[in-house]
Coordinates of C-alpha atoms and ligand atoms in Angstrom, one line a residue:
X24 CA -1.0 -164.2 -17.2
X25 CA 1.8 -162.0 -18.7
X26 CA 5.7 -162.0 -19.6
X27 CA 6.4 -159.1 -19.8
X28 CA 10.4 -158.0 -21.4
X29 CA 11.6 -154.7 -20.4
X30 CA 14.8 -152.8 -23.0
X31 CA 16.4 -150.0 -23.1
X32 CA 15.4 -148.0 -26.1
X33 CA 18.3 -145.8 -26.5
X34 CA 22.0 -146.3 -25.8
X35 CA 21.5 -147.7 -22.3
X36 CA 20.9 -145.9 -18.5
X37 CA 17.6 -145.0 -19.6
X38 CA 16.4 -145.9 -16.0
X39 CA 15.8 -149.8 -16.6
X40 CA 16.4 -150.9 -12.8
X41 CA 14.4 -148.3 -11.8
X42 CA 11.4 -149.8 -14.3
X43 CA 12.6 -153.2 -13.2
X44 CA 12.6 -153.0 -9.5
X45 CA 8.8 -150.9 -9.8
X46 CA 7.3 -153.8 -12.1
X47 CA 8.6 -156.7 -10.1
X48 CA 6.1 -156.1 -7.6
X49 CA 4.0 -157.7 -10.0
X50 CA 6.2 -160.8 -11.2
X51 CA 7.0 -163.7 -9.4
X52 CA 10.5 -164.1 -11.5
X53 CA 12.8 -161.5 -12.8
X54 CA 15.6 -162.4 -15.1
X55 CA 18.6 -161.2 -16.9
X56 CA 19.1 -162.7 -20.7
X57 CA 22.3 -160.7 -22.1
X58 CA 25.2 -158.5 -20.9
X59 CA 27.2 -158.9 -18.0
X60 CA 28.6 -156.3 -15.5
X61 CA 29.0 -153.7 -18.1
X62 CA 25.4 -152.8 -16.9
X63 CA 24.8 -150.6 -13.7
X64 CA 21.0 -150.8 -13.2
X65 CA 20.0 -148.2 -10.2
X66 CA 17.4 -148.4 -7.6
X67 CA 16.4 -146.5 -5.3
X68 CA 13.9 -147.7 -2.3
X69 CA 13.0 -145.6 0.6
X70 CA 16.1 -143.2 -0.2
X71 CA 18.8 -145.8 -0.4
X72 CA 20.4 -146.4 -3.2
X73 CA 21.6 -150.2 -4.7
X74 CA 23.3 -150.5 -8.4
X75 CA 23.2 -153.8 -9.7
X76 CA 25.2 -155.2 -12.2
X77 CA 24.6 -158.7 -12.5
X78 CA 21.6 -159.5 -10.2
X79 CA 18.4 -158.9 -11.4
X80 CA 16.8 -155.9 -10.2
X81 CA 13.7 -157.4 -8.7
X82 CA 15.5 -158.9 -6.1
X83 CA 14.6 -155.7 -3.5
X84 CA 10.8 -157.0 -4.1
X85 CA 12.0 -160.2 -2.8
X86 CA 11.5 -161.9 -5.9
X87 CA 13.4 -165.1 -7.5
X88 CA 16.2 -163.7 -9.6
X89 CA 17.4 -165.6 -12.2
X90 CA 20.8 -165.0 -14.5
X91 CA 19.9 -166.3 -17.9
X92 CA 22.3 -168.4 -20.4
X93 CA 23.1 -165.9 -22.9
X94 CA 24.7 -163.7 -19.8
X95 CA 28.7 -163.5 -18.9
X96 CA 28.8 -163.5 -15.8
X97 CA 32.3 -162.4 -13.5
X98 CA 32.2 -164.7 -10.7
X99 CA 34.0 -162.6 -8.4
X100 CA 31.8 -159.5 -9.3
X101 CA 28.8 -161.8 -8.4
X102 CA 29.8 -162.5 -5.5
X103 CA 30.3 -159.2 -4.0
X104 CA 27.2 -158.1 -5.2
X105 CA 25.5 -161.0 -3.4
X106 CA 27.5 -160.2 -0.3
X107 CA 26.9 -156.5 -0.3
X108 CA 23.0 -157.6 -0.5
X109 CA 23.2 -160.0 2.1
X110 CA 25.0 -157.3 4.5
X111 CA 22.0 -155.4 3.1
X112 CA 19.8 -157.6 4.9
X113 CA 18.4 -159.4 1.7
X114 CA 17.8 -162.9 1.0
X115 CA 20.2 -163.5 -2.0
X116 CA 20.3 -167.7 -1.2
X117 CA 19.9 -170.5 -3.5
X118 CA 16.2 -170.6 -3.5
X119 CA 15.8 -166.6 -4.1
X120 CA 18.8 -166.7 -6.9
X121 CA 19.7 -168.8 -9.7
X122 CA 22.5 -169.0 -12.5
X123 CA 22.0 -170.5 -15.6
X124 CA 24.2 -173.7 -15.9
X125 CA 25.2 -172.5 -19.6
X126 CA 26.1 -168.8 -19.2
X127 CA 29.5 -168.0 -19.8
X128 CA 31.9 -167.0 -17.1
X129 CA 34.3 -164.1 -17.3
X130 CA 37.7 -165.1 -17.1
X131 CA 40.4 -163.1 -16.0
X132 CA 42.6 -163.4 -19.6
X133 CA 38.7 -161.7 -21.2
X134 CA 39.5 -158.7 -18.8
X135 CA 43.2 -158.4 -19.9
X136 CA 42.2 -158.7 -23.7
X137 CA 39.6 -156.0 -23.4
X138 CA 41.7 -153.7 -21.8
X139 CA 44.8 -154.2 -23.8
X140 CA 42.8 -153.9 -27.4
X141 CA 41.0 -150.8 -26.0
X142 CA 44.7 -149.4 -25.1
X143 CA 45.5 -150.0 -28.2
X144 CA 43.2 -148.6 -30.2
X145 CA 44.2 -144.6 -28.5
X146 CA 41.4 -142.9 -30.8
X147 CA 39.7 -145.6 -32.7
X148 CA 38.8 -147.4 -29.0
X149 CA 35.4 -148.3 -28.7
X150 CA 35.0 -146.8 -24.8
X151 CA 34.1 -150.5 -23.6
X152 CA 33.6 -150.6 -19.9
X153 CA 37.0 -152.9 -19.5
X154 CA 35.0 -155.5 -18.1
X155 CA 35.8 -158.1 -20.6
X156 CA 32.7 -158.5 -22.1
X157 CA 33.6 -159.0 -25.9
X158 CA 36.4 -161.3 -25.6
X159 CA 33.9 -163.5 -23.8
X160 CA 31.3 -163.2 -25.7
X161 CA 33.9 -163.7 -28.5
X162 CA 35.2 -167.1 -26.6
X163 CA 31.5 -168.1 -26.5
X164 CA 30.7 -168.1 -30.3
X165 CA 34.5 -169.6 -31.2
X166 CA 33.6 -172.2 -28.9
X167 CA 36.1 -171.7 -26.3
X168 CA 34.4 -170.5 -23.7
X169 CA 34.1 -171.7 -20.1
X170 CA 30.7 -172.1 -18.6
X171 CA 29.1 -172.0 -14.7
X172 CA 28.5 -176.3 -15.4
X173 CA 32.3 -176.8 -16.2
X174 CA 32.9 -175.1 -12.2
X175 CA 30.4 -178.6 -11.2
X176 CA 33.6 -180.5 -12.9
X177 CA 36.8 -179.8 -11.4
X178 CA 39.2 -182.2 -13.3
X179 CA 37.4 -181.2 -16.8
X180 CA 37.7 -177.2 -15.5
X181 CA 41.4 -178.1 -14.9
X182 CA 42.0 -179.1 -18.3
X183 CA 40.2 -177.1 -20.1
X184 CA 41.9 -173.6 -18.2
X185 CA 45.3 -175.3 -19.3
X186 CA 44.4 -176.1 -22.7
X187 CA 42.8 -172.6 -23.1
X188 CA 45.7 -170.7 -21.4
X189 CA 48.3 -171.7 -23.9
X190 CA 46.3 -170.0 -26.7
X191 CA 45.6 -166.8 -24.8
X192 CA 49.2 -166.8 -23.3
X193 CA 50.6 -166.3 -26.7
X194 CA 48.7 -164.2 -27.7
X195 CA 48.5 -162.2 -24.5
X196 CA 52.3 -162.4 -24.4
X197 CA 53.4 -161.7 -28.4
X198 CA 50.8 -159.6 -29.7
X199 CA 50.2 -157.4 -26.4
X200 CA 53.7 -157.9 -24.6
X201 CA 51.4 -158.3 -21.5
X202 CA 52.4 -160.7 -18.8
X203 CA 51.1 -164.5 -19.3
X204 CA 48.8 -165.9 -16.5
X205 CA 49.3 -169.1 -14.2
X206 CA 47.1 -171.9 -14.9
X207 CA 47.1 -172.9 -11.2
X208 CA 46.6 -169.7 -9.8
X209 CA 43.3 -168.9 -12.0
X210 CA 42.2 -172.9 -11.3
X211 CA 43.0 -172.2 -7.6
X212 CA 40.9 -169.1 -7.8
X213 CA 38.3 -170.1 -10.0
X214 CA 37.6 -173.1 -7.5
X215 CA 36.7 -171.1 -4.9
X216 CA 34.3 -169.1 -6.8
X217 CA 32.8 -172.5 -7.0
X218 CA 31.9 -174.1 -4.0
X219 CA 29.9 -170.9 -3.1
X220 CA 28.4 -170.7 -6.2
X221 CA 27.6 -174.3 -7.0
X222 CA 23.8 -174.2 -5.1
X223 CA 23.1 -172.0 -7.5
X224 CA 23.6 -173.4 -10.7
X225 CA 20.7 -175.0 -12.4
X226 CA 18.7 -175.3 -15.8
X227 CA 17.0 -171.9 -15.2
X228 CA 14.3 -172.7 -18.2
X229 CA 13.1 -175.4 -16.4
X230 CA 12.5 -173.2 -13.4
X231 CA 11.1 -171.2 -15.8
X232 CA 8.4 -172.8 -17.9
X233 CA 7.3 -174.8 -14.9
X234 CA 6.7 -171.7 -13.5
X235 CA 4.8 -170.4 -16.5
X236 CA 2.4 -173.8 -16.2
X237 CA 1.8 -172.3 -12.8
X238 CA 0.4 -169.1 -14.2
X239 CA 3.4 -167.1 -12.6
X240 CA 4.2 -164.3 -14.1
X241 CA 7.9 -163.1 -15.7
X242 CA 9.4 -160.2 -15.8
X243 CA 12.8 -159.9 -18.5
X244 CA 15.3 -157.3 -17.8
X245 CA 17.2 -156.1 -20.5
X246 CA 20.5 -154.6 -20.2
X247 CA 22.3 -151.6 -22.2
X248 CA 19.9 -150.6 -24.9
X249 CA 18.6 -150.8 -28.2
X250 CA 21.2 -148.9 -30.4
X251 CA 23.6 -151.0 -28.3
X252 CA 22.5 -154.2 -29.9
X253 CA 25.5 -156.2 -32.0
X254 CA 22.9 -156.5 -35.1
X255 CA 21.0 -153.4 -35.3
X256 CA 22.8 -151.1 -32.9
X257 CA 25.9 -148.1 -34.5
X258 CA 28.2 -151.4 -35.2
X259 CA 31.0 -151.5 -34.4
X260 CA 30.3 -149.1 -31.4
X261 CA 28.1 -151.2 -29.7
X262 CA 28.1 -154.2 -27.1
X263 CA 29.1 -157.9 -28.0
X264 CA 25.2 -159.3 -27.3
X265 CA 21.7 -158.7 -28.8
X266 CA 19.9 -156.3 -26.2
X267 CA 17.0 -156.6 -28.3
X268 CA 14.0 -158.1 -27.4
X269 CA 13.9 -161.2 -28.7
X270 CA 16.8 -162.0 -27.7
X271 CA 14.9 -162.9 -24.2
X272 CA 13.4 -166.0 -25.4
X273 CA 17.1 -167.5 -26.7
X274 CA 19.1 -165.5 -23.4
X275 CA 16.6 -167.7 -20.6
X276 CA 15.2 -170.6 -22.5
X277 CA 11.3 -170.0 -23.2
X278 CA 9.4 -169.9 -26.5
X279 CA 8.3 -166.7 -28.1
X280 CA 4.7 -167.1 -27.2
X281 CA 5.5 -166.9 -24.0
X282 CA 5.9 -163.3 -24.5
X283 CA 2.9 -161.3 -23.4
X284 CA 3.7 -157.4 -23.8
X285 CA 7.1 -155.7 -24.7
X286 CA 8.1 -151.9 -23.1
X287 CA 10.5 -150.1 -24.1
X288 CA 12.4 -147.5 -21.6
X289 CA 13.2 -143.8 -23.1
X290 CA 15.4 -141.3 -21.0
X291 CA 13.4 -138.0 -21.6
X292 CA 16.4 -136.9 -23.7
X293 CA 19.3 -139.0 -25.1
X294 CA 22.8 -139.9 -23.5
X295 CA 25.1 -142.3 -24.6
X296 CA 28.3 -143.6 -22.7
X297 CA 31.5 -144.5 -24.5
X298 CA 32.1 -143.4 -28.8
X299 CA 30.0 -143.5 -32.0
X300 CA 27.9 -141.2 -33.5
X301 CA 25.4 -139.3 -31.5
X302 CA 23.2 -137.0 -33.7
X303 CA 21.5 -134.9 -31.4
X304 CA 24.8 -134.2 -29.1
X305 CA 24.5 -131.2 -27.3
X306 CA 27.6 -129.7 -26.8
X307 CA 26.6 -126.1 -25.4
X308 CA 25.2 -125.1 -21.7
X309 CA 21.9 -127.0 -22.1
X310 CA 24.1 -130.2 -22.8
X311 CA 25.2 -129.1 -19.5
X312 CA 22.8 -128.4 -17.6
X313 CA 21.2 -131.6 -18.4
X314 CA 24.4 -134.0 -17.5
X315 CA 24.6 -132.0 -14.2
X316 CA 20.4 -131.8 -13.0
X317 CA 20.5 -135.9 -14.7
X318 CA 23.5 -136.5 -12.3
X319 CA 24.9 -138.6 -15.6
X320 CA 27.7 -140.3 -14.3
X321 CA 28.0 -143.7 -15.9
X322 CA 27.0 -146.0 -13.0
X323 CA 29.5 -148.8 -13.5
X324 CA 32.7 -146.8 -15.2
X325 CA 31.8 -143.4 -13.5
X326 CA 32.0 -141.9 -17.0
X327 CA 30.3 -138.4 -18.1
X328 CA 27.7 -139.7 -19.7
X329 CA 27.5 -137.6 -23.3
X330 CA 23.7 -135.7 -23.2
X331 CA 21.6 -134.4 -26.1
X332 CA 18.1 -134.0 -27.3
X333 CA 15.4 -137.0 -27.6
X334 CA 15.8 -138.5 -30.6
X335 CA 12.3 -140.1 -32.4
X336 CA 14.4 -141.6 -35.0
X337 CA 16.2 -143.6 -33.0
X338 CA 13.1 -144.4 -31.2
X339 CA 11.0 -145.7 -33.8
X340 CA 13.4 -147.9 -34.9
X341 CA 13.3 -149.1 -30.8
X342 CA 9.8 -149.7 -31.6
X343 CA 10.0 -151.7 -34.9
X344 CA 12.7 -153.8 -33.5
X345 CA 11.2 -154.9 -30.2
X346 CA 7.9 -154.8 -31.3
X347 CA 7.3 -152.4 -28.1
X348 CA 3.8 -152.6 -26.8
X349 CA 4.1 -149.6 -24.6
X350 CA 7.0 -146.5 -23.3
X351 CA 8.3 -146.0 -19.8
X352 CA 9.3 -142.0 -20.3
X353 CA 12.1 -141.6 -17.3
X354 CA 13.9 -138.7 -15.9
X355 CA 11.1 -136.0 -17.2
X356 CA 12.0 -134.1 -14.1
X357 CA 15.2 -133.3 -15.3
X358 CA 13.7 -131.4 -17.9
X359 CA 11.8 -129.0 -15.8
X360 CA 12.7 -125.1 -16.1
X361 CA 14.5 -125.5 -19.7
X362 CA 12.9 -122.8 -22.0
X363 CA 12.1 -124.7 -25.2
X364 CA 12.4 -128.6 -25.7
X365 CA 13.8 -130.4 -28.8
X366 CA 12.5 -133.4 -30.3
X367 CA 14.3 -134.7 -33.4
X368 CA 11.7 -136.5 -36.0
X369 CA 14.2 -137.1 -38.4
X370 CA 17.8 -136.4 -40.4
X371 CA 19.0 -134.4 -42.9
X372 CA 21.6 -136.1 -45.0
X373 CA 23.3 -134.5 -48.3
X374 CA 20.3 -132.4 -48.6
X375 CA 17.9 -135.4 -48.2
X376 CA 15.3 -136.4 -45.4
X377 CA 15.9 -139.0 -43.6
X378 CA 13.3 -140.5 -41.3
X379 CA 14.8 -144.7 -40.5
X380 CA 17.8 -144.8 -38.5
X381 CA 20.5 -145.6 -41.5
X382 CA 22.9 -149.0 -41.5
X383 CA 26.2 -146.4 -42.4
X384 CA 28.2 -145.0 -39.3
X385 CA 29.7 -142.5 -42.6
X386 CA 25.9 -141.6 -43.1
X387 CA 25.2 -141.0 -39.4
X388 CA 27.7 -139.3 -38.7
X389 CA 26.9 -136.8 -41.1
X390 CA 23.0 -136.5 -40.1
X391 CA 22.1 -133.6 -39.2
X392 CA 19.0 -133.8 -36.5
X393 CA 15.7 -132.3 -37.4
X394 CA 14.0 -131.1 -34.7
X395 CA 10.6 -129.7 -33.9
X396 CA 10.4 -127.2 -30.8
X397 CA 8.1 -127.4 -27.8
X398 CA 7.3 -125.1 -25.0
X399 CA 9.0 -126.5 -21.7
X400 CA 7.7 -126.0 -18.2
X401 CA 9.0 -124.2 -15.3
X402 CA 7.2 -126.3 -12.5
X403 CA 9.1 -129.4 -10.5
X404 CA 7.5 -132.1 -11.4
X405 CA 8.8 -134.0 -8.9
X406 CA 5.9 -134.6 -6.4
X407 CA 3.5 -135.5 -9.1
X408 CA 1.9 -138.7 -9.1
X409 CA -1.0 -138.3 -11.6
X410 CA -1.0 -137.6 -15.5
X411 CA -4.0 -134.8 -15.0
X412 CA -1.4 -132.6 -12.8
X413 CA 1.4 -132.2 -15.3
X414 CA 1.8 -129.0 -16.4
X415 CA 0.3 -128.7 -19.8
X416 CA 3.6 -128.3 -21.3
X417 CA 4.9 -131.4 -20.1
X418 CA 1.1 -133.4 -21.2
X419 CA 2.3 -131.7 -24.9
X420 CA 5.8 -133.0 -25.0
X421 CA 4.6 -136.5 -23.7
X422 CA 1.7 -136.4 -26.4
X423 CA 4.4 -135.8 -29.2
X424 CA 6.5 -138.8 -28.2
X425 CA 3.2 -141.0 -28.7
X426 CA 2.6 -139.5 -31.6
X427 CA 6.0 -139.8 -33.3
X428 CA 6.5 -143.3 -32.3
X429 CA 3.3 -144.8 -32.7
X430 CA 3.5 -146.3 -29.0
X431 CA 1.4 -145.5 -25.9
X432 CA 3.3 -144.4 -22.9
X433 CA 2.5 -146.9 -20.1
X434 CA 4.4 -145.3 -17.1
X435 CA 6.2 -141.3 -16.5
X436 CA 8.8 -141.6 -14.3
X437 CA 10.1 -137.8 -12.4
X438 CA 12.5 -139.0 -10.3
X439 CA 14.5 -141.9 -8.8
X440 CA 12.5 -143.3 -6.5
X441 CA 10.3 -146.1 -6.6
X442 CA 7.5 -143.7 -5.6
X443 CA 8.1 -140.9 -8.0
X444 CA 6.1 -142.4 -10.6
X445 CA 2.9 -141.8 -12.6
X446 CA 1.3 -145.3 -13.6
X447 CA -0.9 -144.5 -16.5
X448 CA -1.1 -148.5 -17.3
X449 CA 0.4 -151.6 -15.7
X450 CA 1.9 -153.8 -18.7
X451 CA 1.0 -157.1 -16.0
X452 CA -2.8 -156.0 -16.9
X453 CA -3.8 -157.5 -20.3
X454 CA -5.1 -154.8 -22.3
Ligands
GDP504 P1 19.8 -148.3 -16.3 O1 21.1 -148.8 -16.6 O2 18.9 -148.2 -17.5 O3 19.2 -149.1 -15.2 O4 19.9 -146.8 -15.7 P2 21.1 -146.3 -14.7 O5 20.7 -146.8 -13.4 O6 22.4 -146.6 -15.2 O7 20.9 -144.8 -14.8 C1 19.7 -144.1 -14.6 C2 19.9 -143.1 -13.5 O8 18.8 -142.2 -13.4 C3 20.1 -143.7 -12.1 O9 20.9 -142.9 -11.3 C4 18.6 -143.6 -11.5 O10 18.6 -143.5 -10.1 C5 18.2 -142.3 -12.1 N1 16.8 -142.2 -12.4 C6 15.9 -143.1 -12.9 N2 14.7 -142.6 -13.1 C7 14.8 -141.3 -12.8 C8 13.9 -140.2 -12.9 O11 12.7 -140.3 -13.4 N3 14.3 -139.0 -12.6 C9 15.6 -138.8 -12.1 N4 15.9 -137.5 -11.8 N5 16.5 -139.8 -12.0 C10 16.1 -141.0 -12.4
IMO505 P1 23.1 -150.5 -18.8 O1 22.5 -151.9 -18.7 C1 25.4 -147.6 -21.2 C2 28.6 -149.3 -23.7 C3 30.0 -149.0 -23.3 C4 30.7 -149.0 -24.7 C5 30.0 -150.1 -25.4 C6 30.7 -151.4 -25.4 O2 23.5 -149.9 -17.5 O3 22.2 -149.6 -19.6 P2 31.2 -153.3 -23.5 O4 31.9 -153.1 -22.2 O5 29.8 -153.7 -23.4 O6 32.0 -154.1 -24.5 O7 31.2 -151.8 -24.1 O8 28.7 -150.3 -24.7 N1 27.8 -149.9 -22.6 C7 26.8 -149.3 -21.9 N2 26.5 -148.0 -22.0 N3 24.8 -148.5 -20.4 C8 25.2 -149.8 -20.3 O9 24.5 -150.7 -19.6 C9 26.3 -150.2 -21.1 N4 26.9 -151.4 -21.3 C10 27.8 -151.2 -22.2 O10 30.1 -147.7 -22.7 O11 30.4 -147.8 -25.4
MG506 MG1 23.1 -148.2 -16.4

């Protein structure tokens, strides 16, 4: 049997739900271990589109969905997405999804903090996505925050909201000269968020591990991506939780051997939403061309999504730190009809090489990306479904990339359907 944990590799929108939604046809649970609605995981079935942002993306394949502990979770974003799916026509009910009784709960004062810091900042800001992700997170560790088993306790939920409040009302009030919030009205509110959600809350890694005794099979879906990570991602431009693999064991509740295979997903060249360094940035008519063929809006803020060359540097440090056992290469169709291809293998820095992704924003920001140029290929790729009928070109390009990380490439992706695909090896089958 295999447990298989899916990350992004770069800065996140590498095509996760896409990868997510594809493998859960093999899984008999999907979950989500980190992030919250910052993420916008797309998927596209039989030419309709959904974005997720806190459900699992195996729920289209009518899988059990679960929301894992070391999530924040907006109840009223929840909600709608389970509303718009069951207007959808899919079974989004107690039995198809559960929420972890200790994930932490987005509160309407972690919305107001993000968004006031981030106005603050003008220049320095971080680009969050406003949805109140860090102060929660931040709540979490300081060991303030609110989780889904206080909404099972009304009169302890009272109390604590009040006692909380009077901290983040002075500070909300003084430091920001923002309007304070009403205790009743967010207790009012945040008690109806829980007698519809209350069937759902449950200790999802006892779900989990009886279903691994089974011999069911689990599928983890990482959010954001690996240079997004709060340890080993461009701190402090980064998200407030660990989007690296092994964070899926302590984000559901399973033990590490558990884990079966790890794949990483790489965008066919690099974007990134929000600020921080960026070494292969294109900023010329290819940067472009790529943001318009890509369509790279962000799919939660709407953002341009910035758009450069693939970076190997940045990938093999991907590798190293989720110990990837194969690639998913997405969106090589967007590549088609570009003259050359860039691949960066590593940095130039005060006259020095560079090959390992360095600690120092200063540093990074001063790399200068080596690159190594490859033919490209004027065919559309789009209709191809087996490795043998890529152009030879393309075969090259994908060759490189297994070379320069060390990593087989398990699955091609050319476009955003589930069918438009090339399955060179399913990560469910033990090698
Ligand atoms: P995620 O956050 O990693 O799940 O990625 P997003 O959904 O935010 O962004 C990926 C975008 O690329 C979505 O609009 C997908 O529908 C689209 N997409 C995924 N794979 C492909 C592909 O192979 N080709 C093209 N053209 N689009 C893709
Ligand atoms: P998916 O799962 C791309 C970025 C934000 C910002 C930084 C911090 O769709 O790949 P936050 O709101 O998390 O405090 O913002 O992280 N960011 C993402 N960028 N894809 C995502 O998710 C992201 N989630 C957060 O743009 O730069
Ligand atoms: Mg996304």
């Amino acid at each position: 049997m295999s447990n298989i944990v899916i990350v992004g590799t770069q800065w996140g929108d590498e095509g996760k739900g896409k990868i997510v939604d594809l493998l859960a046809e093999f899984a008999d649970i999907v979950v989500r271990f980190q992030g919250g609605n910052n993420a916008g995981h797309t998927m596209v079935v039989d030419g309709e589109q959904f974005i997720s942002h806190l459900v699992p993306s195996g729920i289209l394949q009518g899988k059990m969905c679960l929301l894992g502990n070391g999530m924040v979770v907006d109840p009223e974003v929840l909600l709608k997405e389970l509303d718009n799916l069951n207007n959808r026509g899919i079974d989004v009910g107690p039995d198809r999804l559960k929420i972890s009784e200790k994930a932490h709960i987005i509160m309407p004062y972690h919305k107001h903090i993000d968004m006031a810091r981030e106005n603050m900042k003008g220049d320095q800001k971080i680009g969050t996505t406003g949805r109140g992700i860090g102060p929660c997170y931040e709540d979490k560790a300081t060991r303030r925050g609110v989780r889904f088993v206080d909404l099972l306790d009304p009169k302890e939920f009272d109390e604590k909201i009040k006692t909380i409040l009077e901290e983040k009302n002075f500070y909300l009030e003084h430091y920001f000269s923002a309007e304070k919030l009403d205790p009743a009205g967010i207790i009012d509110q945040y008690k109806g968020y829980a007698d519809r959600l209350s069937p759902h809350i449950i200790n999802i890694s006892i779900v989990m591990n009886k279903a691994i005794k089974e011999n069911k099979q689990i599928l983890f879906e990482g959010a954001q991506g690996t240079h997004l990570d709060i340890d080993h991602g461009t701190y402090p431009f980064v998200t407030s939780s660990n989007t690296v693999s092994g964070n899926a064991c302590c984000g559901a509740g399973i033990g590490p051997k558990e884990i079966t295979g790890v794949v990483g997903i790489v965008k066919a060249y690099t974007t990134r939403v929000g600020s921080g360094p960026f070494p292969t940035e294109l900023f010329d008519e290819i940067g472009d061309k790529i943001q318009k063929k890509g369509a790279e809006f962000g799919a939660t803020t709407g953002r341009k999504r910035r758009c450069g060359w693939l970076d190997t540097v940045l990938l093999r440090n991907a590798a190293r730190l989720n110990g990837l056992t194969g690639l998913v290469i997405t969106k090589l169709d967007v590549l088609d009809g570009l003259e050359d291809l860039k691949i960066c293998t590593g940095y130039e820095y005060n006259g020095k090489i560079i090959r390992d992704f360095p600690a120092s924003l200063k540093i990074l920001g001063s790399c200068k990306p080596i690159y190594e140029v490859l033919p490209g290929w004027p065919e559309d790729i789009s209709k191809i479904r087996n490795m043998e009928d890529l152009p030879e070109n393309a075969r090259h390009y994908l060759n490189r990339i297994e070379e320069l990380t060390e990593t087989p490439i398990d699955i091609i992706s050319v476009g955003p359907g589930r069918e438009e695909t090339i399955l060179i090896n399913n990560p469910f089958n033990l090698k």
